Every structure is written in C-alpha cells, then in structure tokens.
Short mmCIF file of C-alpha atoms (C1' of nucleotides) in Angstrom, two decimals:
data_model
loop_
_atom_site.label_atom_id
_atom_site.label_comp_id
_atom_site.label_asym_id
_atom_site.label_seq_id
_atom_site.Cartn_x
_atom_site.Cartn_y
_atom_site.Cartn_z
CA UNK F 177 109.29 108.54 110.67
CA UNK F 178 109.90 111.61 108.60
CA UNK F 179 109.70 111.71 104.82
CA UNK F 180 112.75 113.91 104.83
CA UNK F 181 115.11 111.01 105.20
CA UNK F 182 118.09 110.42 103.03
CA UNK F 183 117.63 108.71 99.70
CA UNK F 184 119.98 105.94 98.62
CA UNK F 185 121.06 108.23 95.79
CA UNK F 186 122.45 110.59 98.43
CA UNK F 187 124.05 107.81 100.49
CA UNK F 188 125.85 106.49 97.42
CA UNK F 189 127.30 109.95 96.82
CA UNK F 190 128.38 110.42 100.45
CA UNK F 191 131.84 110.28 101.92
CA UNK F 192 132.49 107.15 104.00
CA UNK F 193 132.56 107.30 107.77
CA UNK F 194 129.04 108.42 108.64
CA UNK F 195 126.40 106.49 110.54
CA UNK F 196 123.31 106.15 108.35
CA UNK F 197 120.00 104.37 107.92
CA UNK F 198 119.18 102.96 104.50
CA UNK F 199 115.58 102.29 103.50
CA UNK F 200 114.57 100.25 100.51
CA UNK F 201 113.46 97.03 98.91
CA UNK F 202 115.77 94.05 98.60
CA UNK F 203 116.85 93.42 95.04
CA UNK F 204 119.05 90.42 95.70
CA UNK F 205 121.32 88.90 98.31
CA UNK F 206 124.44 86.78 98.16
CA UNK F 207 125.85 84.75 101.01
CA UNK F 208 129.29 83.48 101.80
CA UNK F 209 130.56 81.88 104.95
CA UNK F 210 130.35 84.47 107.66
CA UNK F 211 129.18 87.31 105.43
CA UNK F 212 126.01 88.45 103.66
CA UNK F 213 125.75 90.88 100.77
CA UNK F 214 122.36 92.52 100.28
CA UNK F 215 121.51 94.93 97.48
CA UNK F 216 118.71 97.34 98.22
CA UNK F 217 117.10 100.03 96.08
CA UNK F 218 114.61 102.79 96.87
CA UNK F 219 113.96 104.00 93.33
CA UNK F 220 115.91 107.21 93.78
CA UNK F 221 118.64 106.12 91.38
CA UNK F 222 119.65 103.26 89.16
CA UNK F 223 122.43 101.93 91.39
CA UNK F 224 121.68 99.69 94.36
CA UNK F 225 123.28 100.15 97.74
CA UNK F 226 125.35 97.14 98.79
CA UNK F 227 124.79 96.29 102.43
CA UNK F 228 127.42 94.08 104.06
CA UNK F 229 126.47 92.04 107.12
CA UNK F 230 129.28 90.17 108.82
CA UNK F 231 128.55 87.21 111.02
CA UNK F 232 127.14 88.23 114.37
CA UNK F 233 126.41 91.84 113.43
CA UNK F 234 122.72 91.04 112.99
CA UNK F 235 120.92 87.97 114.36
CA UNK F 236 120.68 85.26 111.69
CA UNK F 237 117.00 84.76 112.51
CA UNK F 238 116.28 88.32 111.42
CA UNK F 239 118.48 88.00 108.35
CA UNK F 240 116.34 85.11 107.16
CA UNK F 241 113.61 87.59 106.32
CA UNK F 242 115.95 89.58 104.10
CA UNK F 243 114.90 88.09 100.79
CA UNK F 244 114.23 89.49 97.33
CA UNK F 245 111.28 91.86 97.50
CA UNK F 246 111.32 92.47 101.26
CA UNK F 247 111.13 96.05 102.51
CA UNK F 248 113.86 96.81 105.03
CA UNK F 249 115.90 99.40 106.83
CA UNK F 250 119.55 98.75 107.53
CA UNK F 251 121.47 100.86 110.04
CA UNK F 252 125.21 101.07 110.13
CA UNK F 253 128.28 102.87 108.95
CA UNK F 254 128.95 103.93 105.40
CA UNK F 255 132.41 102.62 104.48
CA UNK F 256 134.68 102.63 101.45
CA UNK F 257 134.14 99.38 99.59
CA UNK F 258 137.19 97.11 99.41
CA UNK F 259 135.85 95.40 96.31
CA UNK F 260 135.18 96.59 92.80
CA UNK F 261 131.66 97.52 91.78
CA UNK F 262 130.83 100.32 94.18
CA UNK F 263 132.65 103.18 95.88
CA UNK F 264 130.86 102.89 99.19
CA UNK F 265 128.82 100.26 100.96
CA UNK F 266 126.92 99.99 104.20
CA UNK F 267 128.48 97.96 107.02
CA UNK F 268 125.26 97.13 108.80
CA UNK F 269 124.69 96.38 112.47
CA UNK F 270 120.96 97.08 112.64
CA UNK F 271 117.96 95.76 110.72
CA UNK F 272 114.27 96.49 110.64
CA UNK F 273 112.07 94.40 108.35
CA UNK F 274 108.98 96.42 107.47
CA UNK F 275 107.51 93.88 105.11
CA UNK F 276 108.76 90.42 104.31
CA UNK F 277 108.26 88.79 100.91
CA UNK F 278 107.96 85.03 100.61
CA UNK F 279 110.59 84.12 98.03
CA UNK F 280 108.63 81.08 96.92
CA UNK F 281 105.67 83.15 95.77
CA UNK F 282 107.02 86.67 95.15
CA UNK F 283 106.70 87.06 91.38
CA UNK F 284 109.72 89.30 90.76
CA UNK F 285 112.89 87.29 90.44
CA UNK F 286 116.55 88.06 90.51
CA UNK F 287 116.76 87.05 86.90
CA UNK F 288 115.29 88.99 84.02
CA UNK F 289 111.71 88.45 82.93
CA UNK F 290 109.89 89.24 79.70
CA UNK F 291 108.13 92.59 79.40
CA UNK F 292 104.92 90.69 78.67
CA UNK F 293 105.13 88.92 82.01
CA UNK F 294 106.09 92.10 83.85
CA UNK F 295 102.98 93.79 82.42
CA UNK F 296 100.93 91.18 84.29
CA UNK F 297 102.66 92.10 87.54
CA UNK F 298 102.80 95.81 86.82
CA UNK F 299 102.27 96.52 90.51
CA UNK F 300 105.77 95.19 91.16
CA UNK F 301 107.67 95.97 87.98
CA UNK F 302 108.84 99.41 89.15
CA UNK F 303 111.10 97.54 91.59
CA UNK F 304 113.20 96.21 88.74
CA UNK F 305 116.03 97.83 86.82
CA UNK F 306 114.20 98.53 83.59
CA UNK F 307 110.99 100.01 84.94
CA UNK F 308 112.71 101.91 87.70
CA UNK F 309 114.75 103.56 84.97
CA UNK F 310 111.69 104.14 82.78
CA UNK F 311 109.78 105.89 85.52
CA UNK F 312 112.73 108.00 86.61
CA UNK F 313 113.18 109.13 83.02
CA UNK F 314 109.45 109.78 82.80
CA UNK F 315 109.66 112.01 85.85
CA UNK F 316 112.70 113.89 84.59
CA UNK F 317 111.10 114.34 81.19
CA UNK F 318 107.93 115.74 82.76
CA UNK F 319 110.00 118.21 84.70
CA UNK F 320 112.03 119.12 81.60
CA UNK F 321 108.82 119.81 79.66
CA UNK F 322 107.60 122.30 82.23
CA UNK F 323 111.00 123.93 82.58
CA UNK F 324 111.33 124.32 78.83
CA UNK F 325 108.06 126.18 78.52
CA UNK F 326 108.29 128.10 81.78
CA UNK F 327 111.77 129.35 80.86
CA UNK F 328 110.30 130.77 77.66
CA UNK F 329 107.34 132.51 79.26
CA UNK F 330 104.69 129.99 78.27
CA UNK F 331 101.76 129.74 80.69
CA UNK F 332 100.67 126.28 81.82
CA UNK F 333 96.93 126.03 81.25
CA UNK F 334 94.40 123.33 82.01
CA UNK F 335 91.90 122.49 79.31
CA UNK F 336 88.78 120.47 80.08
CA UNK F 337 88.92 116.71 80.31
CA UNK F 338 85.15 116.37 79.86
CA UNK F 339 84.05 118.11 76.71
CA UNK F 340 81.14 118.28 74.30
CA UNK F 341 83.44 119.16 71.43
CA UNK F 342 83.27 116.00 69.37
CA UNK F 343 84.22 116.99 65.86
CA UNK F 344 87.86 117.85 65.96
CA UNK F 345 88.40 114.74 63.96
CA UNK F 346 91.30 113.61 66.12
CA UNK F 347 89.75 110.30 66.91
CA UNK F 348 86.96 108.24 68.44
CA UNK F 349 85.84 109.41 71.84
CA UNK F 350 84.82 107.82 75.12
CA UNK F 351 81.31 108.85 76.08
CA UNK F 352 80.80 110.25 79.56
CA UNK F 353 77.06 110.89 79.53
CA UNK F 354 75.02 107.89 80.64
CA UNK F 355 72.09 108.84 78.40
CA UNK F 356 73.64 108.39 74.98
CA UNK F 357 72.52 106.48 71.94
CA UNK F 358 74.61 105.96 68.85
CA UNK F 359 73.26 106.05 65.33
CA UNK F 360 75.57 105.99 62.32
CA UNK F 361 78.45 107.03 64.52
CA UNK F 362 76.55 110.10 65.75
CA UNK F 363 75.79 110.44 69.43
CA UNK F 364 72.48 111.75 70.68
CA UNK F 365 70.75 111.98 74.04
CA UNK F 366 68.13 109.35 74.61
CA UNK F 367 66.23 111.51 77.08
CA UNK F 368 63.49 113.58 75.48
CA UNK F 369 64.28 116.68 77.54
CA UNK F 370 68.00 117.62 77.51
CA UNK F 371 67.52 119.08 80.97
CA UNK F 372 67.22 115.52 82.23
CA UNK F 373 70.83 114.86 81.24
CA UNK F 374 73.67 115.95 83.50
CA UNK F 375 75.31 118.15 80.88
CA UNK F 376 72.26 118.64 78.71
CA UNK F 377 74.26 117.45 75.72
CA UNK F 378 76.45 114.50 74.79
CA UNK F 379 79.76 114.73 76.61
CA UNK F 380 83.02 112.89 76.11
CA UNK F 381 86.56 112.56 77.38
CA UNK F 382 88.83 114.95 75.55
CA UNK F 383 90.85 113.90 72.52
CA UNK F 384 92.71 117.21 72.44
CA UNK F 385 92.80 120.48 74.30
CA UNK F 386 93.87 122.38 71.23
CA UNK F 387 90.71 124.32 70.45
CA UNK F 388 90.45 125.55 74.02
CA UNK F 389 94.19 126.23 74.14
CA UNK F 390 93.79 128.50 71.13
CA UNK F 391 91.39 130.67 73.10
CA UNK F 392 93.97 131.11 75.86
CA UNK F 393 96.76 131.79 73.37
CA UNK F 394 94.66 134.53 71.83
CA UNK F 395 94.63 136.22 75.21
CA UNK F 396 97.93 135.31 76.84
CA UNK F 397 100.19 134.82 73.81
CA UNK F 398 102.09 131.63 74.62
CA UNK F 399 100.48 128.75 76.49
CA UNK F 400 100.80 125.00 76.81
CA UNK F 401 98.86 122.06 78.16
CA UNK F 402 100.28 118.84 79.57
CA UNK F 403 97.55 116.48 80.54
CA UNK F 404 95.67 113.24 79.98
CA UNK F 405 94.08 112.58 76.61
CA UNK F 406 91.74 109.80 75.56
CA UNK F 407 91.22 108.01 72.28
CA UNK F 408 88.63 105.25 71.90
CA UNK F 409 89.84 103.71 68.66
CA UNK F 410 90.07 99.94 68.70
CA UNK F 411 93.74 100.35 68.09
CA UNK F 412 96.21 97.66 68.98
CA UNK F 413 99.78 98.61 68.33
CA UNK F 414 103.01 99.30 70.16
CA UNK F 415 102.51 103.04 69.59
CA UNK F 416 98.93 103.60 70.82
CA UNK F 417 97.23 104.00 74.16
CA UNK F 418 93.59 104.69 74.97
CA UNK F 419 94.78 107.03 77.74
CA UNK F 420 97.96 108.98 77.23
CA UNK F 421 99.55 112.28 78.15
CA UNK F 422 99.81 114.99 75.57
CA UNK F 423 101.73 118.24 75.45
CA UNK F 424 100.13 120.99 73.38
CA UNK F 425 101.81 124.39 73.04
CA UNK F 426 99.85 127.12 71.31
CA UNK F 427 101.42 130.42 70.27
CA UNK F 428 99.97 133.71 69.08
CA UNK F 429 102.02 135.75 66.60
CA UNK F 430 103.64 132.58 65.32
CA UNK F 431 103.66 130.94 61.91
CA UNK F 432 104.56 127.48 60.74
CA UNK F 433 108.29 128.24 60.70
CA UNK F 434 108.19 129.42 64.30
CA UNK F 435 106.20 126.32 65.10
CA UNK F 436 108.86 124.08 63.56
CA UNK F 437 111.58 125.97 65.38
CA UNK F 438 109.83 125.47 68.69
CA UNK F 439 109.26 121.77 68.06
CA UNK F 440 112.91 121.20 67.21
CA UNK F 441 114.16 123.32 70.10
CA UNK F 442 111.80 121.49 72.44
CA UNK F 443 112.90 117.99 71.49
CA UNK F 444 116.57 118.92 71.64
CA UNK F 445 116.20 120.64 75.00
CA UNK F 446 114.31 117.80 76.64
CA UNK F 447 116.62 115.11 75.26
CA UNK F 448 119.67 117.14 76.23
CA UNK F 449 118.35 117.54 79.75
CA UNK F 450 117.75 113.81 80.05
CA UNK F 451 121.21 112.93 78.74
CA UNK F 452 122.57 115.09 81.52
CA UNK F 453 120.19 114.25 84.34
CA UNK F 454 119.45 110.57 83.71
CA UNK F 455 122.87 109.41 82.55
CA UNK F 456 122.90 106.15 84.51
CA UNK F 457 119.40 105.20 83.40
CA UNK F 458 120.10 105.99 79.75
CA UNK F 459 123.35 104.04 79.89
CA UNK F 460 121.33 101.06 81.03
CA UNK F 461 118.92 101.47 78.11
CA UNK F 462 121.89 101.82 75.78
CA UNK F 463 123.40 98.61 77.13
CA UNK F 464 120.31 96.42 77.43
CA UNK F 465 117.47 97.87 75.37
CA UNK F 466 118.67 99.80 72.33
CA UNK F 467 122.37 99.51 71.44
CA UNK F 468 122.79 102.83 69.59
CA UNK F 469 120.59 104.88 71.87
CA UNK F 470 123.16 107.28 73.31
CA UNK F 471 124.83 107.91 69.96
CA UNK F 472 121.47 108.53 68.34
CA UNK F 473 120.26 110.91 71.04
CA UNK F 474 123.54 112.80 71.00
CA UNK F 475 123.25 113.11 67.24
CA UNK F 476 119.69 114.41 67.52
CA UNK F 477 120.70 117.11 69.96
CA UNK F 478 123.58 118.31 67.78
CA UNK F 479 122.24 118.14 64.24
CA UNK F 480 119.53 120.23 62.63
CA UNK F 481 116.33 118.37 61.82
CA UNK F 482 115.71 117.77 58.14
CA UNK F 483 112.83 119.91 56.86
CA UNK F 484 110.95 119.24 53.66
CA UNK F 485 107.51 119.66 52.20
CA UNK F 486 105.09 116.82 51.77
CA UNK F 487 105.45 117.28 48.03
CA UNK F 488 109.24 116.88 48.22
CA UNK F 489 108.81 113.79 50.38
CA UNK F 490 106.48 112.25 47.81
CA UNK F 491 109.07 112.89 45.09
CA UNK F 492 111.80 111.24 47.16
CA UNK F 493 109.59 108.25 47.89
CA UNK F 494 108.66 107.90 44.24
CA UNK F 495 112.31 108.01 43.26
CA UNK F 496 113.44 105.62 46.00
CA UNK F 497 112.89 102.45 44.03
CA UNK F 498 111.63 100.79 47.21
CA UNK F 499 108.94 98.11 46.78
CA UNK F 500 106.38 99.75 49.05
CA UNK F 501 103.24 97.83 49.91
CA UNK F 502 101.11 100.98 49.70
CA UNK F 503 101.25 103.17 46.61
CA UNK F 504 102.95 106.55 46.75
CA UNK F 505 101.21 109.41 45.00
CA UNK F 506 100.51 113.06 45.70
CA UNK F 507 97.44 113.22 47.91
CA UNK F 508 98.02 109.93 49.68
CA UNK F 509 98.55 109.79 53.41
CA UNK F 510 102.02 108.56 54.29
CA UNK F 511 102.04 105.01 55.60
CA UNK F 512 104.33 103.64 58.31
CA UNK F 513 106.63 102.12 55.71
CA UNK F 514 106.98 105.51 53.99
CA UNK F 515 107.73 107.34 57.22
CA UNK F 516 110.22 104.69 58.17
CA UNK F 517 112.05 104.91 54.88
CA UNK F 518 112.26 108.70 55.12
CA UNK F 519 113.47 108.87 58.72
CA UNK F 520 115.53 105.69 58.97
CA UNK F 521 116.96 105.16 55.50
CA UNK F 522 116.91 108.51 53.76
CA UNK F 523 117.69 110.96 56.56
CA UNK F 524 118.69 109.02 59.67
CA UNK F 525 117.26 111.47 62.18
CA UNK F 526 114.00 113.36 62.81
CA UNK F 527 112.31 114.87 59.77
CA UNK F 528 109.77 117.69 59.72
CA UNK F 529 107.27 117.44 56.89
CA UNK F 530 105.14 120.46 56.00
CA UNK F 531 102.43 121.64 53.65
CA UNK F 532 100.25 118.56 53.36
CA UNK F 533 97.26 118.23 51.00
CA UNK F 534 94.29 119.79 52.75
CA UNK F 535 92.16 116.71 52.11
CA UNK F 536 94.14 114.63 54.57
CA UNK F 537 94.38 117.21 57.36
CA UNK F 538 92.06 118.85 59.88
CA UNK F 539 89.70 121.73 59.13
CA UNK F 540 91.49 124.28 61.32
CA UNK F 541 94.81 124.30 59.48
CA UNK F 542 95.76 127.43 57.57
CA UNK F 543 95.33 127.12 53.85
CA UNK F 544 98.17 128.00 51.53
CA UNK F 545 97.70 130.24 48.52
CA UNK F 546 97.99 127.30 46.15
CA UNK F 547 94.51 126.22 47.22
CA UNK F 548 95.70 122.63 47.61
CA UNK F 549 97.84 122.47 50.72
CA UNK F 550 97.70 123.52 54.35
CA UNK F 551 100.39 124.63 56.75
CA UNK F 552 100.59 121.37 58.63
CA UNK F 553 103.82 120.10 60.11
CA UNK F 554 104.54 116.60 61.36
CA UNK F 555 107.75 115.62 63.08
CA UNK F 556 108.66 112.05 62.21
CA UNK F 557 111.27 110.18 64.20
CA UNK F 558 113.16 106.99 63.38
CA UNK F 559 111.70 103.87 65.08
CA UNK F 560 108.44 105.45 66.20
CA UNK F 561 107.06 107.50 63.31
CA UNK F 562 104.95 110.56 64.04
CA UNK F 563 105.94 112.09 67.35
CA UNK F 564 104.53 115.57 66.80
CA UNK F 565 101.60 116.80 64.74
CA UNK F 566 100.89 120.49 64.41
CA UNK F 567 100.06 123.39 62.16
CA UNK F 568 99.64 127.07 61.73
CA UNK F 569 95.95 127.66 62.40
CA UNK F 570 93.54 129.29 59.98
CA UNK F 571 92.93 132.74 61.46
CA UNK F 572 90.75 134.14 58.64
CA UNK F 573 87.05 133.96 59.50
CA UNK F 574 85.78 133.62 55.94
CA UNK F 575 88.28 130.95 54.95
CA UNK F 576 87.69 128.91 58.11
CA UNK F 577 83.89 129.14 57.85
CA UNK F 578 84.01 128.06 54.24
CA UNK F 579 86.24 125.13 55.09
CA UNK F 580 83.93 123.96 57.88
CA UNK F 581 80.97 123.97 55.50
CA UNK F 582 83.06 122.35 52.77
CA UNK F 583 83.79 119.44 55.08
CA UNK F 584 80.12 118.98 55.90
CA UNK F 585 80.46 120.16 59.47
CA UNK F 586 77.97 122.40 61.26
CA UNK F 587 79.34 125.94 61.82
CA UNK F 588 76.86 126.37 64.67
CA UNK F 589 78.90 123.89 66.71
CA UNK F 590 81.95 126.13 66.42
CA UNK F 591 80.49 129.43 67.55
CA UNK F 592 83.10 130.30 70.13
CA UNK F 593 85.90 128.92 67.98
CA UNK F 594 84.83 131.12 65.05
CA UNK F 595 84.41 134.05 67.45
CA UNK F 596 88.16 133.95 67.95
CA UNK F 597 88.50 134.83 64.26
CA UNK F 598 85.73 137.39 64.53
CA UNK F 599 87.23 139.41 67.37
CA UNK F 600 90.93 140.08 67.64
CA UNK F 601 92.16 137.22 65.52
CA UNK F 602 95.88 136.72 65.14
CA UNK F 603 98.24 134.43 63.29
CA UNK F 604 98.88 131.51 65.59
CA UNK F 605 100.26 128.01 65.58
CA UNK F 606 100.81 125.02 67.80
CA UNK F 607 101.35 121.30 67.96
CA UNK F 608 100.56 118.18 69.91
CA UNK F 609 103.19 115.81 71.21
CA UNK F 610 102.48 112.38 72.62
CA UNK F 611 104.47 112.20 75.85
CA UNK F 612 104.74 108.40 75.80
CA UNK F 613 106.04 108.49 72.23
CA UNK F 614 108.73 110.87 73.36
CA UNK F 615 109.58 108.39 76.11
CA UNK F 616 109.75 105.54 73.61
CA UNK F 617 112.23 107.58 71.66
CA UNK F 618 114.49 108.56 74.54
CA UNK F 619 114.47 105.19 76.31
CA UNK F 620 114.60 102.90 73.29
CA UNK F 621 111.72 100.88 74.74
CA UNK F 622 109.71 99.17 72.04
CA UNK F 623 106.17 99.07 73.43
CA UNK F 624 104.31 102.18 74.56
CA UNK F 625 102.62 100.07 77.24
CA UNK F 626 105.99 99.86 78.94
CA UNK F 627 106.61 103.58 79.41
CA UNK F 628 103.49 104.31 81.49
CA UNK F 629 102.87 102.73 84.91
CA UNK F 630 99.44 101.30 84.04
CA UNK F 631 98.42 101.24 80.43
CA UNK F 632 94.91 101.48 79.03
CA UNK F 633 94.26 99.81 75.70
CA UNK F 634 91.40 97.82 74.16
CA UNK F 635 90.50 95.12 76.69
CA UNK F 636 93.16 96.31 79.11
CA UNK F 637 92.29 98.37 82.16
CA UNK F 638 93.96 96.36 84.90
CA UNK F 639 95.27 97.93 88.07
"C1'" U U 1192 89.30 95.92 63.27
"C1'" G U 1193 92.34 92.70 59.71
"C1'" C U 1194 96.55 89.32 58.99
"C1'" C U 1195 100.23 86.26 61.28
"C1'" G U 1196 102.20 83.84 65.49
"C1'" C U 1197 102.30 81.87 70.42
"C1'" A U 1198 99.97 79.21 74.85
"C1'" U U 1199 104.16 72.90 78.46
"C1'" A U 1200 107.11 73.82 86.06
"C1'" G U 1201 107.17 80.36 89.53
"C1'" C U 1202 110.07 82.49 84.87
"C1'" U U 1203 112.37 81.52 79.84
"C1'" C U 1204 111.87 77.59 76.77
"C1'" A U 1205 112.87 72.31 74.46
"C1'" G U 1206 109.77 68.18 73.54
"C1'" U U 1207 111.94 64.32 66.84
"C1'" C U 1208 107.58 60.11 63.27
"C1'" G U 1209 101.34 60.38 67.74
"C1'" G U 1210 103.67 55.87 72.29
"C1'" U U 1211 103.66 57.14 80.29
"C1'" A U 1212 106.97 65.09 80.88
"C1'" G U 1213 112.58 67.72 80.04
"C1'" A U 1214 116.46 71.69 80.63
"C1'" G U 1215 118.28 76.35 82.36
"C1'" C U 1216 117.06 79.98 85.77
"C1'" A U 1217 114.20 80.98 90.31
"C1'" G U 1218 112.87 78.53 95.14
"C1'" C U 1219 114.41 75.17 99.23
"C1'" U U 1220 118.66 72.43 101.94
"C1'" G U 1221 123.83 72.37 102.54
"C1'" A U 1222 129.15 74.01 101.38
"C1'" C U 1223 132.46 78.19 100.74
"C1'" U U 1224 135.95 84.63 104.66
"C1'" G U 1225 134.45 89.90 99.91
"C1'" U U 1226 130.25 88.53 96.72
"C1'" U U 1227 128.20 91.82 92.88
"C1'" A U 1228 123.74 87.79 86.78
"C1'" A U 1229 128.48 84.74 92.88
"C1'" U U 1230 130.13 79.63 92.63
"C1'" C U 1231 129.63 74.21 93.90
"C1'" A U 1232 126.48 69.84 95.51
"C1'" G U 1233 121.64 68.01 96.42
"C1'" C U 1234 116.00 68.38 96.72
"C1'" G U 1235 111.01 69.56 95.64
"C1'" G U 1236 108.07 71.40 91.68
"C1'" G U 1237 103.13 69.77 85.89
"C1'" U U 1238 94.86 69.35 85.00
"C1'" C U 1239 100.80 70.56 78.72
"C1'" G U 1240 95.18 77.63 78.12
"C1'" U U 1241 89.62 75.74 77.76
"C1'" A U 1242 85.99 72.56 75.29
"C1'" G U 1243 85.17 69.13 71.67
"C1'" G U 1244 86.98 65.71 67.74
"C1'" U U 1245 90.28 61.87 65.16
"C1'" U U 1246 92.99 57.56 67.19
"C1'" C U 1247 94.20 51.43 70.51
"C1'" G U 1248 96.83 55.78 72.32
"C1'" A U 1249 97.17 63.19 71.78
"C1'" G U 1250 101.75 68.01 74.81
"C1'" U U 1251 102.11 66.53 69.52
"C1'" C U 1252 96.92 66.04 64.44
"C1'" C U 1253 91.80 68.71 63.47
"C1'" U U 1254 87.80 72.41 64.99
"C1'" A U 1255 85.94 76.19 68.06
"C1'" C U 1256 86.74 79.42 72.00
"C1'" U U 1257 89.78 82.35 75.39
"C1'" G U 1258 94.19 84.98 76.46
"C1'" C U 1259 98.67 87.21 74.95
"C1'" G U 1260 102.15 89.09 71.37
"C1'" G U 1261 103.83 91.13 66.55
"C1'" C U 1262 102.61 93.64 62.08
"C1'" A U 1263 99.01 96.71 59.49
"C1'" G U 1264 95.17 100.25 59.76
"C1'" C U 1265 93.80 104.47 62.95
"C1'" C U 1266 96.87 108.27 65.44
"C1'" A U 1267 100.03 111.65 69.22
#
RNA sequence: UGCCGCAUAGCUCAGUCGGUAGAGCAGCUGACUGUUAAUCAGCGGGUCGUAGGUUCGAGUCCUACUGCGGCAGCCA
C-alpha cells in the first residue's frame, strides 16, 4: 500500500469512466431489494462518496461487514450518478474490509449526537460531519496563518515551551520542576542547593513567547510564533483551554497603528482564505451551527474594523442606557457584557480598542504622554469577545525600568529583556491571537473544547 | 473558583398528585429495483449517577457526594 493513493475528494471531482479504489470509513448504508448504497468518507472533504453495490457484484456475506464505522476499500468504476445528490458514484465490484465495527456497540450513530456526548468519544468524533469539518478548517487555517506571514517576510521562530520567566502576568503557570514549593503564590526550590534541581531554578510551561519573540524581532525585524501555550487558571468557560495554540507576531519599526493594521489584515486574509478553500465545510456550519455565519464572515472581510480608544468606549457604554451588571467607569476593566454590547449591539463587527489605562495592562506596554494610558490594542469580536491582545512595546530603558519597579517587580529578573532597550532598542509592537478563538469565530462553534481534537481543561486530560 | 441547571434504554428525552418504566432515534429480523436523515412491519433492550434519609411505598420528596453543562470571573 502506498500513501500516495487517491483521496475521495479527488474521486468526487473526477470524470466518470475510470476504474478506481476508494478507501474510507462507512458513514451509513441504505439497502433496497437487489441494491446497496454505502456512503464512505476519508476526511479529505465534506462530501461522502456514494458506493453502489448491485446484487451479485459482491458476496452478501462480505457486505454484512459493511456497517457504520467499518473501514473498507471498494473497487469499481466511477460512473455518473443517475440520481440527484451527487455527480458521480462508485459502481463497486470489489470489497476489502480492513476493520469491521460492531453496529450494536459502535458509539457513533447515523443520527446526530450532542457535542457533550461526542466529547466523551472524542477518539471517534472526527469521523462525523461536524468534527471532520472542524478539523479540516483547523488545518486550512493553520496553513493560512503561515502563508500570511511568510508572504510578508515574517520569519517563523520557535520560542521555548519550558521557561523560567514567570512574571509576565499573563496567567497562572504549570510547574515543570519536581522540586517546587509554593508560598503565597511564589514558587521556590525546595532543594537547598539549586544545582540539585534540573534547571537550577523554578521552571514552568510557557504562557507566552512574547518576551523571547521581542529579542528575535530586534534582530530580524518581523517574526512570528505559532505554538502551544499553557495557562493553569482554574477557568471553566466555553472560551478557555489549559493548553491552546497561540500566534504571536512581533515587529520592529512598528507602532500601534501598524499593529492594528496587521491584526485587521491578518483576520481578513485568513477568513477570506477559508471562505474560498473550505466552502463546503463553512456552508455546513452556516446551515447547522450558526445561521448567519457566511454573511457575517463576508461582512468582516469587506468592511473596515471599527477603531476607538478605551476612553471613547467607556463614554459609549456610559451613554448606552443599558442596565449592566458591572459598573462602567474610566479605569475599570471591560466585562464580557460590555464587550458584547460594543461588538454585537453597537458596532456589529470586530472592534479594536486602544489606549487602555496603564493600571489594567501589562508592564511592557508603551506609555502614552498623558501618563495615564498605554498603547494597548485589543480586538474584540462578536460572540467570542477578545480574540487578539497586543500593544506597542515600551522601548525606552528608563521608562520601562521605572514601570517594573513601580509594579513591585524585580528588575534583576528582566536583565536580558532590559538589555534589549539598552543596546539597539527600536520601536516595536506585536500581539497574541488565540488560534482556537479564531476557529470559534470562523466555524460558529460555541465551545472552544470542540475546535481542538483533545481539549485540556480543569479536570479534563482524557485521551 | 462562584452561581445556576442537569443526571431515566446505546443516543436524545418524557415520566402528572409519591403507587410495579415510556417514546423517538439507533441496533436486530423481515419487506421493498435507485436510496441519500430512505420507507414500511416486527423484536430485543433499564441497578432511573452513588450513598444515606423520609414514607406502607421513592425515578418522583430531603441531604451529601460524584460527574457533566451553562453563565460569571480569569484570559488569548
């Protein structure tokens, strides 16, 4: 057997008349007197191939093993289909059953199942319509991300997954070192001599590659990461994972406006690519998952994103007359209900908010001259809230050092990061984008656990 | 982590006022010459999440626990 065989996607696009072999897993079968219809799928496309077996073409004893879930190969001739529903079908005269599947106990059924149930049988759910489509879109989106950056001269870099950098403030971290103790949220080695520890210092799984990406940007101009990221918060929502994939571009000679431009261009490019490349899958999502999906995505690609400052957003929220549960005032972090009102009710498409109060943002963001705000930018999207968080970085050594001390952090822990501002500093900017949140947006799926093959969340590390 | 909700057949659910467990789908058997969520007829399928409690009697009421889900917080 050679991996270079033909995919069902290619068979379905072929002209009738050729002898072919079709490999796949049985989705469903229907029987009439003297004729069997079998639908098989190999994951290469949304559509199934209809295999037609007329009486006598294949021994009935063998056909008995052709049940939902079985893995098979049918040989025969590709013919024009006389019935509606498909252009071509396979008139089969040969069958190989690689793996049968007892219909009485195989958990996937011909009929739809709840996403909650499918999460319990995640090892099979990719064989169904919805998750096949999700994972094809996930693949195409990954490819689109790389193409977008590569086409623009960005270098793909790999930042460490194990890191000792623990104070970026992005979130709680998973400890890697076996010799750690925790006191008041601070980690310390419990061995008396650090040399007895593998790393000689507390080490964790990364919550962001940004700080390291900055060092590469200040050498190679435009770079990006696309890799796994870990957050240990006890967070239980439809928008959070303990292990997710994050995309982090970082650009030298770029300010917050350039950063916003890139973020908008990026989202439009990736979504546009998916509309083109995954049309059948997105049509399915539009039909079964999120009714206005295609219209919304088309609108996003064609219209400029709304841009406003945090201060303007606060004014709009204050003037909205909405009975918000959480109070709106300058200096407050925006709550989900506020983001939702802005993106869904006020604007109706993605919104980029900038210039947040420095108190609610990270230490590395560039301070504005007003002394109160920083050049942060968040892209908020209808349905899912924050999809991108980024900023222009503080490139001035004195300002950054002062800010680190002001926030009670130890400048000694940021030696190499401050060195960047000490030697050859440059204006630079970047952002982080949660890949699964992007997938939620483009597929219309509601739970982030359903856009990754095997999700990790508090209490959930199955498979 | 907090609040709310749910847990009954393989799946999705109903189960009235506390009185011996139901449906649809799936599966199985059969019928039908082209189906495509096929259709039609029949059959099998249950420790009602776990442990206590109230009661003559608990799927149903009470308590705890476990699991799952939604929302919120946290965040990308």
